[in-house]
Short mmCIF file of N, CA and C in Angstrom, two decimals:
data_model
loop_
_atom_site.label_atom_id
_atom_site.label_comp_id
_atom_site.label_asym_id
_atom_site.label_seq_id
_atom_site.Cartn_x
_atom_site.Cartn_y
_atom_site.Cartn_z
N MET R 1 105.20 89.51 108.27
CA MET R 1 104.79 90.58 107.40
C MET R 1 103.50 91.24 107.88
N PHE R 2 102.64 90.48 108.52
CA PHE R 2 101.37 91.02 108.99
C PHE R 2 101.45 91.13 110.50
N ARG R 3 101.74 92.34 110.99
CA ARG R 3 101.90 92.57 112.43
C ARG R 3 100.59 93.09 113.01
N VAL R 4 100.32 92.69 114.25
CA VAL R 4 99.10 93.13 114.90
C VAL R 4 99.36 93.46 116.36
N LEU R 5 98.50 94.28 116.91
CA LEU R 5 98.45 94.56 118.34
C LEU R 5 97.07 94.16 118.84
N LYS R 6 96.97 93.73 120.06
CA LYS R 6 95.68 93.38 120.63
C LYS R 6 94.98 94.64 121.13
N GLY R 7 93.65 94.59 121.21
CA GLY R 7 92.98 95.67 121.89
C GLY R 7 91.79 96.28 121.22
N ARG R 8 91.66 96.29 119.93
CA ARG R 8 90.52 96.95 119.30
C ARG R 8 89.29 96.09 119.47
N LYS R 9 88.16 96.73 119.65
CA LYS R 9 86.89 96.03 119.81
C LYS R 9 86.04 96.22 118.57
N GLN R 10 85.39 95.16 118.14
CA GLN R 10 84.42 95.26 117.07
C GLN R 10 83.13 95.78 117.67
N GLU R 11 82.18 96.19 116.79
CA GLU R 11 80.92 96.73 117.27
C GLU R 11 80.16 95.74 118.15
N ASN R 12 80.29 94.44 117.86
CA ASN R 12 79.58 93.45 118.66
C ASN R 12 80.29 93.14 119.97
N GLY R 13 81.41 93.81 120.23
CA GLY R 13 82.12 93.65 121.50
C GLY R 13 83.21 92.61 121.48
N ASP R 14 83.30 91.81 120.42
CA ASP R 14 84.35 90.80 120.34
C ASP R 14 85.70 91.48 120.16
N SER R 15 86.73 90.87 120.74
CA SER R 15 88.07 91.39 120.56
C SER R 15 88.53 91.19 119.13
N MET R 16 89.28 92.14 118.65
CA MET R 16 89.84 92.06 117.30
C MET R 16 91.24 92.61 117.38
N SER R 17 92.15 92.07 116.60
CA SER R 17 93.52 92.56 116.60
C SER R 17 93.60 93.89 115.88
N GLU R 18 94.47 94.76 116.36
CA GLU R 18 94.68 96.06 115.73
C GLU R 18 96.00 96.02 114.98
N PHE R 19 95.95 96.37 113.72
CA PHE R 19 97.14 96.35 112.88
C PHE R 19 97.94 97.64 113.06
N HIS R 20 99.24 97.54 112.93
CA HIS R 20 100.11 98.72 112.89
C HIS R 20 101.34 98.40 112.07
N PHE R 21 101.94 99.44 111.50
CA PHE R 21 103.19 99.28 110.77
C PHE R 21 104.35 99.23 111.75
N SER R 22 105.44 98.62 111.35
CA SER R 22 106.66 98.67 112.14
C SER R 22 107.24 100.07 112.04
N SER R 23 108.08 100.43 112.97
CA SER R 23 108.63 101.79 113.00
C SER R 23 109.80 101.97 112.02
N SER R 24 110.33 100.87 111.53
CA SER R 24 111.40 100.99 110.53
C SER R 24 111.25 99.86 109.52
N PRO R 25 111.62 100.09 108.31
CA PRO R 25 112.28 101.29 107.81
C PRO R 25 111.28 102.43 107.62
N THR R 26 111.77 103.64 107.63
CA THR R 26 110.95 104.81 107.37
C THR R 26 110.77 104.98 105.87
N MET R 27 109.89 105.89 105.48
CA MET R 27 109.74 106.20 104.06
C MET R 27 111.06 106.69 103.49
N GLU R 28 111.76 107.49 104.26
CA GLU R 28 113.05 108.00 103.79
C GLU R 28 114.05 106.86 103.63
N ASP R 29 114.04 105.90 104.54
CA ASP R 29 114.92 104.74 104.40
C ASP R 29 114.62 103.98 103.11
N ILE R 30 113.35 103.77 102.83
CA ILE R 30 112.95 103.04 101.63
C ILE R 30 113.33 103.85 100.38
N ARG R 31 113.10 105.17 100.42
CA ARG R 31 113.47 106.02 99.29
C ARG R 31 114.96 105.91 99.02
N ARG R 32 115.74 105.96 100.07
CA ARG R 32 117.20 105.90 99.94
C ARG R 32 117.64 104.54 99.38
N LEU R 33 117.06 103.46 99.89
CA LEU R 33 117.40 102.12 99.40
C LEU R 33 117.06 101.97 97.91
N GLN R 34 115.90 102.45 97.52
CA GLN R 34 115.49 102.35 96.12
C GLN R 34 116.36 103.23 95.24
N SER R 35 116.71 104.41 95.72
CA SER R 35 117.57 105.31 94.95
C SER R 35 118.93 104.66 94.71
N GLN R 36 119.47 104.03 95.73
CA GLN R 36 120.75 103.33 95.59
C GLN R 36 120.62 102.15 94.63
N PHE R 37 119.55 101.38 94.77
CA PHE R 37 119.29 100.23 93.90
C PHE R 37 119.24 100.66 92.43
N THR R 38 118.52 101.75 92.16
CA THR R 38 118.38 102.27 90.81
C THR R 38 119.71 102.79 90.27
N ALA R 39 120.44 103.54 91.10
CA ALA R 39 121.72 104.13 90.67
C ALA R 39 122.74 103.03 90.36
N GLU R 40 122.81 102.00 91.19
CA GLU R 40 123.76 100.92 90.96
C GLU R 40 123.54 100.21 89.62
N ARG R 41 122.32 100.23 89.14
CA ARG R 41 121.98 99.55 87.89
C ARG R 41 121.92 100.50 86.70
N ASP R 42 122.24 101.76 86.94
CA ASP R 42 122.18 102.80 85.90
C ASP R 42 120.79 102.85 85.27
N TRP R 43 119.77 102.81 86.12
CA TRP R 43 118.39 102.83 85.65
C TRP R 43 117.75 104.21 85.73
N ASN R 44 118.45 105.20 86.27
CA ASN R 44 117.86 106.54 86.37
C ASN R 44 117.43 107.07 85.00
N GLN R 45 118.14 106.66 83.96
CA GLN R 45 117.77 107.09 82.61
C GLN R 45 116.38 106.59 82.22
N PHE R 46 115.92 105.51 82.84
CA PHE R 46 114.60 104.95 82.55
C PHE R 46 113.55 105.37 83.58
N HIS R 47 114.02 105.80 84.74
CA HIS R 47 113.12 106.09 85.86
C HIS R 47 112.78 107.57 85.94
N GLN R 48 112.16 108.06 84.90
CA GLN R 48 111.68 109.44 84.88
C GLN R 48 110.20 109.44 85.29
N PRO R 49 109.66 110.59 85.68
CA PRO R 49 108.30 110.62 86.24
C PRO R 49 107.25 109.88 85.41
N ARG R 50 107.20 110.11 84.11
CA ARG R 50 106.17 109.46 83.29
C ARG R 50 106.32 107.93 83.35
N ASN R 51 107.55 107.45 83.20
CA ASN R 51 107.79 106.01 83.23
C ASN R 51 107.44 105.41 84.58
N LEU R 52 107.78 106.11 85.64
CA LEU R 52 107.46 105.62 86.98
C LEU R 52 105.96 105.59 87.22
N LEU R 53 105.25 106.60 86.73
CA LEU R 53 103.80 106.61 86.86
C LEU R 53 103.18 105.42 86.14
N LEU R 54 103.63 105.16 84.93
CA LEU R 54 103.09 104.03 84.17
C LEU R 54 103.42 102.71 84.86
N ALA R 55 104.61 102.59 85.41
CA ALA R 55 104.98 101.38 86.15
C ALA R 55 104.10 101.23 87.39
N LEU R 56 103.83 102.35 88.07
CA LEU R 56 102.97 102.34 89.25
C LEU R 56 101.57 101.86 88.89
N VAL R 57 101.02 102.38 87.80
CA VAL R 57 99.69 101.97 87.35
C VAL R 57 99.68 100.47 87.05
N GLY R 58 100.72 99.97 86.41
CA GLY R 58 100.82 98.55 86.13
C GLY R 58 100.82 97.72 87.39
N GLU R 59 101.55 98.17 88.40
CA GLU R 59 101.60 97.44 89.67
C GLU R 59 100.26 97.49 90.40
N VAL R 60 99.57 98.62 90.31
CA VAL R 60 98.23 98.70 90.91
C VAL R 60 97.31 97.70 90.22
N GLY R 61 97.46 97.54 88.91
CA GLY R 61 96.68 96.53 88.18
C GLY R 61 96.97 95.13 88.68
N GLU R 62 98.23 94.82 88.91
CA GLU R 62 98.60 93.50 89.44
C GLU R 62 98.03 93.31 90.85
N LEU R 63 98.03 94.37 91.64
CA LEU R 63 97.42 94.32 92.97
C LEU R 63 95.92 94.05 92.86
N ALA R 64 95.27 94.73 91.94
CA ALA R 64 93.82 94.56 91.76
C ALA R 64 93.48 93.13 91.36
N GLU R 65 94.34 92.50 90.57
CA GLU R 65 94.09 91.12 90.15
C GLU R 65 93.96 90.18 91.34
N LEU R 66 94.67 90.47 92.42
CA LEU R 66 94.60 89.59 93.60
C LEU R 66 93.21 89.62 94.25
N PHE R 67 92.48 90.71 94.05
CA PHE R 67 91.15 90.85 94.64
C PHE R 67 90.03 90.55 93.64
N GLN R 68 90.40 90.49 92.37
CA GLN R 68 89.40 90.28 91.33
C GLN R 68 88.67 88.96 91.57
N TRP R 69 87.36 89.00 91.45
CA TRP R 69 86.46 87.86 91.55
C TRP R 69 86.31 87.32 92.97
N LYS R 70 86.84 88.00 93.96
CA LYS R 70 86.71 87.53 95.34
C LYS R 70 85.49 88.10 96.05
N GLY R 71 84.80 89.07 95.44
CA GLY R 71 83.71 89.73 96.15
C GLY R 71 84.30 90.58 97.25
N GLU R 72 83.46 90.89 98.24
CA GLU R 72 83.96 91.68 99.37
C GLU R 72 84.93 90.82 100.19
N VAL R 73 86.00 91.44 100.63
CA VAL R 73 87.01 90.76 101.44
C VAL R 73 87.07 91.47 102.79
N ALA R 74 86.92 90.72 103.85
CA ALA R 74 86.91 91.30 105.20
C ALA R 74 88.31 91.73 105.62
N GLU R 75 88.36 92.68 106.53
CA GLU R 75 89.62 93.14 107.09
C GLU R 75 90.38 91.95 107.68
N GLY R 76 91.67 91.93 107.46
CA GLY R 76 92.50 90.84 107.95
C GLY R 76 92.60 89.68 106.99
N LEU R 77 91.79 89.73 105.91
CA LEU R 77 91.81 88.73 104.85
C LEU R 77 91.61 87.30 105.34
N PRO R 78 90.55 87.06 106.11
CA PRO R 78 90.30 85.69 106.57
C PRO R 78 90.11 84.77 105.37
N GLY R 79 90.67 83.60 105.46
CA GLY R 79 90.55 82.63 104.38
C GLY R 79 91.64 82.73 103.32
N TRP R 80 92.46 83.77 103.38
CA TRP R 80 93.56 83.87 102.41
C TRP R 80 94.68 82.94 102.83
N THR R 81 95.29 82.28 101.87
CA THR R 81 96.39 81.37 102.16
C THR R 81 97.67 82.17 102.39
N PRO R 82 98.67 81.54 103.01
CA PRO R 82 99.96 82.22 103.15
C PRO R 82 100.53 82.66 101.79
N SER R 83 100.34 81.87 100.77
CA SER R 83 100.83 82.22 99.44
C SER R 83 100.10 83.45 98.90
N GLN R 84 98.80 83.54 99.09
CA GLN R 84 98.03 84.71 98.65
C GLN R 84 98.47 85.95 99.42
N ARG R 85 98.71 85.80 100.70
CA ARG R 85 99.17 86.92 101.53
C ARG R 85 100.56 87.39 101.08
N GLU R 86 101.42 86.46 100.74
CA GLU R 86 102.76 86.81 100.26
C GLU R 86 102.67 87.56 98.93
N SER R 87 101.80 87.11 98.04
CA SER R 87 101.61 87.81 96.77
C SER R 87 101.11 89.23 97.02
N LEU R 88 100.19 89.38 97.95
CA LEU R 88 99.68 90.71 98.30
C LEU R 88 100.80 91.59 98.83
N SER R 89 101.61 91.03 99.70
CA SER R 89 102.73 91.77 100.28
C SER R 89 103.69 92.24 99.19
N GLN R 90 103.98 91.38 98.24
CA GLN R 90 104.89 91.73 97.14
C GLN R 90 104.31 92.84 96.27
N GLU R 91 103.04 92.74 95.93
CA GLU R 91 102.43 93.75 95.05
C GLU R 91 102.29 95.09 95.77
N LEU R 92 101.89 95.07 97.03
CA LEU R 92 101.81 96.32 97.79
C LEU R 92 103.19 96.97 97.88
N SER R 93 104.22 96.16 98.06
CA SER R 93 105.59 96.68 98.12
C SER R 93 105.98 97.33 96.80
N ASP R 94 105.64 96.68 95.69
CA ASP R 94 105.94 97.27 94.38
C ASP R 94 105.26 98.62 94.22
N VAL R 95 104.00 98.71 94.64
CA VAL R 95 103.26 99.97 94.53
C VAL R 95 103.94 101.05 95.37
N LEU R 96 104.29 100.71 96.60
CA LEU R 96 104.92 101.70 97.48
C LEU R 96 106.28 102.14 96.94
N ILE R 97 107.07 101.21 96.46
CA ILE R 97 108.39 101.55 95.93
C ILE R 97 108.27 102.53 94.76
N TYR R 98 107.37 102.21 93.82
CA TYR R 98 107.21 103.12 92.68
C TYR R 98 106.63 104.47 93.12
N LEU R 99 105.70 104.46 94.06
CA LEU R 99 105.14 105.72 94.55
C LEU R 99 106.22 106.59 95.18
N LEU R 100 107.05 106.00 96.02
CA LEU R 100 108.11 106.77 96.67
C LEU R 100 109.13 107.27 95.65
N GLU R 101 109.45 106.45 94.67
CA GLU R 101 110.41 106.89 93.67
C GLU R 101 109.83 108.01 92.80
N LEU R 102 108.54 107.90 92.48
CA LEU R 102 107.88 108.97 91.73
C LEU R 102 107.88 110.27 92.53
N ALA R 103 107.59 110.19 93.80
CA ALA R 103 107.61 111.38 94.66
C ALA R 103 109.01 111.99 94.69
N GLU R 104 110.02 111.13 94.76
CA GLU R 104 111.40 111.63 94.76
C GLU R 104 111.71 112.36 93.46
N LYS R 105 111.37 111.76 92.33
CA LYS R 105 111.69 112.36 91.03
C LYS R 105 110.92 113.67 90.81
N CYS R 106 109.75 113.79 91.46
CA CYS R 106 108.95 115.02 91.34
C CYS R 106 109.26 116.01 92.45
N HIS R 107 110.21 115.66 93.34
CA HIS R 107 110.60 116.49 94.47
C HIS R 107 109.42 116.81 95.38
N VAL R 108 108.62 115.79 95.67
CA VAL R 108 107.50 115.92 96.59
C VAL R 108 107.88 115.23 97.89
N ASP R 109 107.92 115.98 98.98
CA ASP R 109 108.17 115.42 100.30
C ASP R 109 106.88 114.73 100.73
N LEU R 110 106.77 113.46 100.41
CA LEU R 110 105.52 112.73 100.57
C LEU R 110 104.99 112.73 102.01
N PRO R 111 105.80 112.48 103.03
CA PRO R 111 105.25 112.53 104.39
C PRO R 111 104.63 113.89 104.73
N GLN R 112 105.28 114.98 104.31
CA GLN R 112 104.73 116.31 104.57
C GLN R 112 103.48 116.55 103.72
N ALA R 113 103.50 116.08 102.49
CA ALA R 113 102.33 116.23 101.61
C ALA R 113 101.13 115.49 102.19
N VAL R 114 101.36 114.33 102.77
CA VAL R 114 100.27 113.57 103.40
C VAL R 114 99.68 114.35 104.57
N LEU R 115 100.54 114.93 105.40
CA LEU R 115 100.04 115.71 106.54
C LEU R 115 99.21 116.89 106.06
N THR R 116 99.68 117.59 105.05
CA THR R 116 98.94 118.72 104.50
C THR R 116 97.60 118.26 103.94
N LYS R 117 97.61 117.17 103.20
CA LYS R 117 96.38 116.64 102.60
C LYS R 117 95.39 116.21 103.68
N MET R 118 95.87 115.62 104.75
CA MET R 118 94.98 115.22 105.84
C MET R 118 94.33 116.43 106.50
N GLN R 119 95.06 117.53 106.62
CA GLN R 119 94.49 118.76 107.17
C GLN R 119 93.40 119.29 106.25
N LEU R 120 93.66 119.27 104.94
CA LEU R 120 92.64 119.70 103.98
C LEU R 120 91.40 118.80 104.04
N ASN R 121 91.62 117.50 104.13
CA ASN R 121 90.50 116.56 104.23
C ASN R 121 89.68 116.78 105.49
N ALA R 122 90.35 117.10 106.59
CA ALA R 122 89.63 117.37 107.84
C ALA R 122 88.71 118.57 107.70
N LYS R 123 89.12 119.56 106.91
CA LYS R 123 88.27 120.73 106.67
C LYS R 123 87.12 120.39 105.74
N LYS R 124 87.40 119.56 104.72
CA LYS R 124 86.36 119.18 103.77
C LYS R 124 85.34 118.22 104.39
N TYR R 125 85.79 117.42 105.34
CA TYR R 125 84.94 116.39 105.95
C TYR R 125 84.92 116.53 107.47
N PRO R 126 84.27 117.59 108.00
CA PRO R 126 84.24 117.75 109.45
C PRO R 126 83.51 116.58 110.11
N VAL R 127 84.10 116.03 111.12
CA VAL R 127 83.60 114.81 111.77
C VAL R 127 82.14 114.91 112.18
N GLY R 128 81.75 116.01 112.75
CA GLY R 128 80.38 116.15 113.22
C GLY R 128 79.34 116.20 112.11
N ARG R 129 79.77 116.47 110.91
CA ARG R 129 78.85 116.59 109.78
C ARG R 129 78.82 115.36 108.87
N VAL R 130 79.92 114.63 108.81
CA VAL R 130 80.01 113.56 107.81
C VAL R 130 80.16 112.16 108.41
N GLN R 131 80.22 112.07 109.71
CA GLN R 131 80.46 110.77 110.35
C GLN R 131 79.46 109.72 109.87
N GLY R 132 79.98 108.60 109.41
CA GLY R 132 79.15 107.49 108.97
C GLY R 132 78.63 107.61 107.55
N SER R 133 79.02 108.65 106.83
CA SER R 133 78.55 108.85 105.47
C SER R 133 79.70 108.68 104.48
N ALA R 134 79.40 108.13 103.32
CA ALA R 134 80.41 107.94 102.28
C ALA R 134 80.31 108.98 101.17
N LYS R 135 79.50 110.03 101.40
CA LYS R 135 79.34 111.06 100.37
C LYS R 135 80.65 111.82 100.16
N LYS R 136 80.83 112.30 98.93
CA LYS R 136 81.94 113.19 98.63
C LYS R 136 81.60 114.57 99.19
N TYR R 137 82.62 115.33 99.54
CA TYR R 137 82.39 116.64 100.18
C TYR R 137 81.51 117.55 99.33
N THR R 138 81.54 117.39 98.02
CA THR R 138 80.73 118.24 97.15
C THR R 138 79.24 117.88 97.21
N GLU R 139 78.89 116.76 97.81
CA GLU R 139 77.50 116.31 97.89
C GLU R 139 76.77 116.85 99.12
N TYR R 140 77.48 117.48 100.04
CA TYR R 140 76.84 118.01 101.23
C TYR R 140 76.30 119.40 100.96
N SER R 141 75.10 119.65 101.42
CA SER R 141 74.54 120.99 101.27
C SER R 141 75.17 121.90 102.30
N SER R 142 74.98 123.20 102.12
CA SER R 142 75.55 124.14 103.08
C SER R 142 74.97 123.93 104.47
N GLU R 143 73.75 123.42 104.55
CA GLU R 143 73.17 123.12 105.87
C GLU R 143 73.89 121.95 106.53
N ASP R 144 74.43 121.04 105.69
CA ASP R 144 75.16 119.89 106.22
C ASP R 144 76.57 120.28 106.66
N GLY R 145 76.97 121.49 106.34
CA GLY R 145 78.32 121.93 106.70
C GLY R 145 79.34 121.60 105.65
N ALA R 146 78.92 121.54 104.41
CA ALA R 146 79.87 121.23 103.33
C ALA R 146 80.93 122.30 103.26
N CYS R 147 82.09 121.88 102.94
CA CYS R 147 83.19 122.80 102.78
C CYS R 147 83.27 123.20 101.32
N SER R 148 83.46 124.45 101.06
CA SER R 148 83.51 124.92 99.68
C SER R 148 84.93 124.86 99.11
N THR R 149 85.81 124.18 99.85
CA THR R 149 87.18 124.06 99.38
C THR R 149 87.22 123.31 98.06
N PRO R 150 87.93 123.84 97.06
CA PRO R 150 88.02 123.12 95.80
C PRO R 150 88.74 121.78 96.00
N GLN R 151 88.43 120.82 95.13
CA GLN R 151 89.05 119.51 95.23
C GLN R 151 90.55 119.63 95.12
N GLN R 152 91.26 118.95 95.97
CA GLN R 152 92.73 118.99 95.98
C GLN R 152 93.27 117.77 95.29
#
């Protein structure tokens, strides 16, 4: 479930594994599988946008519980047990499934929407002006190169 590639370097020069997703299934594959799963059970009557959103929020809450009281958690989750990692994998999957189904019911082409949003973010947060800062784009002065684009 946790795939890695070798090669990324940490700031101190030590080797660190680089994570990547597998190439399949695609978002469309997952959307199709979930759509079939829902249709076979005659659940479309229950899976309307509002209901899916509320289910998604519930799953995000369950995901948050896994991190509650742990303090800061380093990338790669050192010290997490296989059981904790499996629980994380299950909750992240639930979140993704509901998100994709919500996008389907709202007729949002999520992969294209992500690309569009990333382009907007690149304009709001130009690398040369915001690198290393956690400020929101509205916090930059015009001298800092803030983008006046309204929040998307």
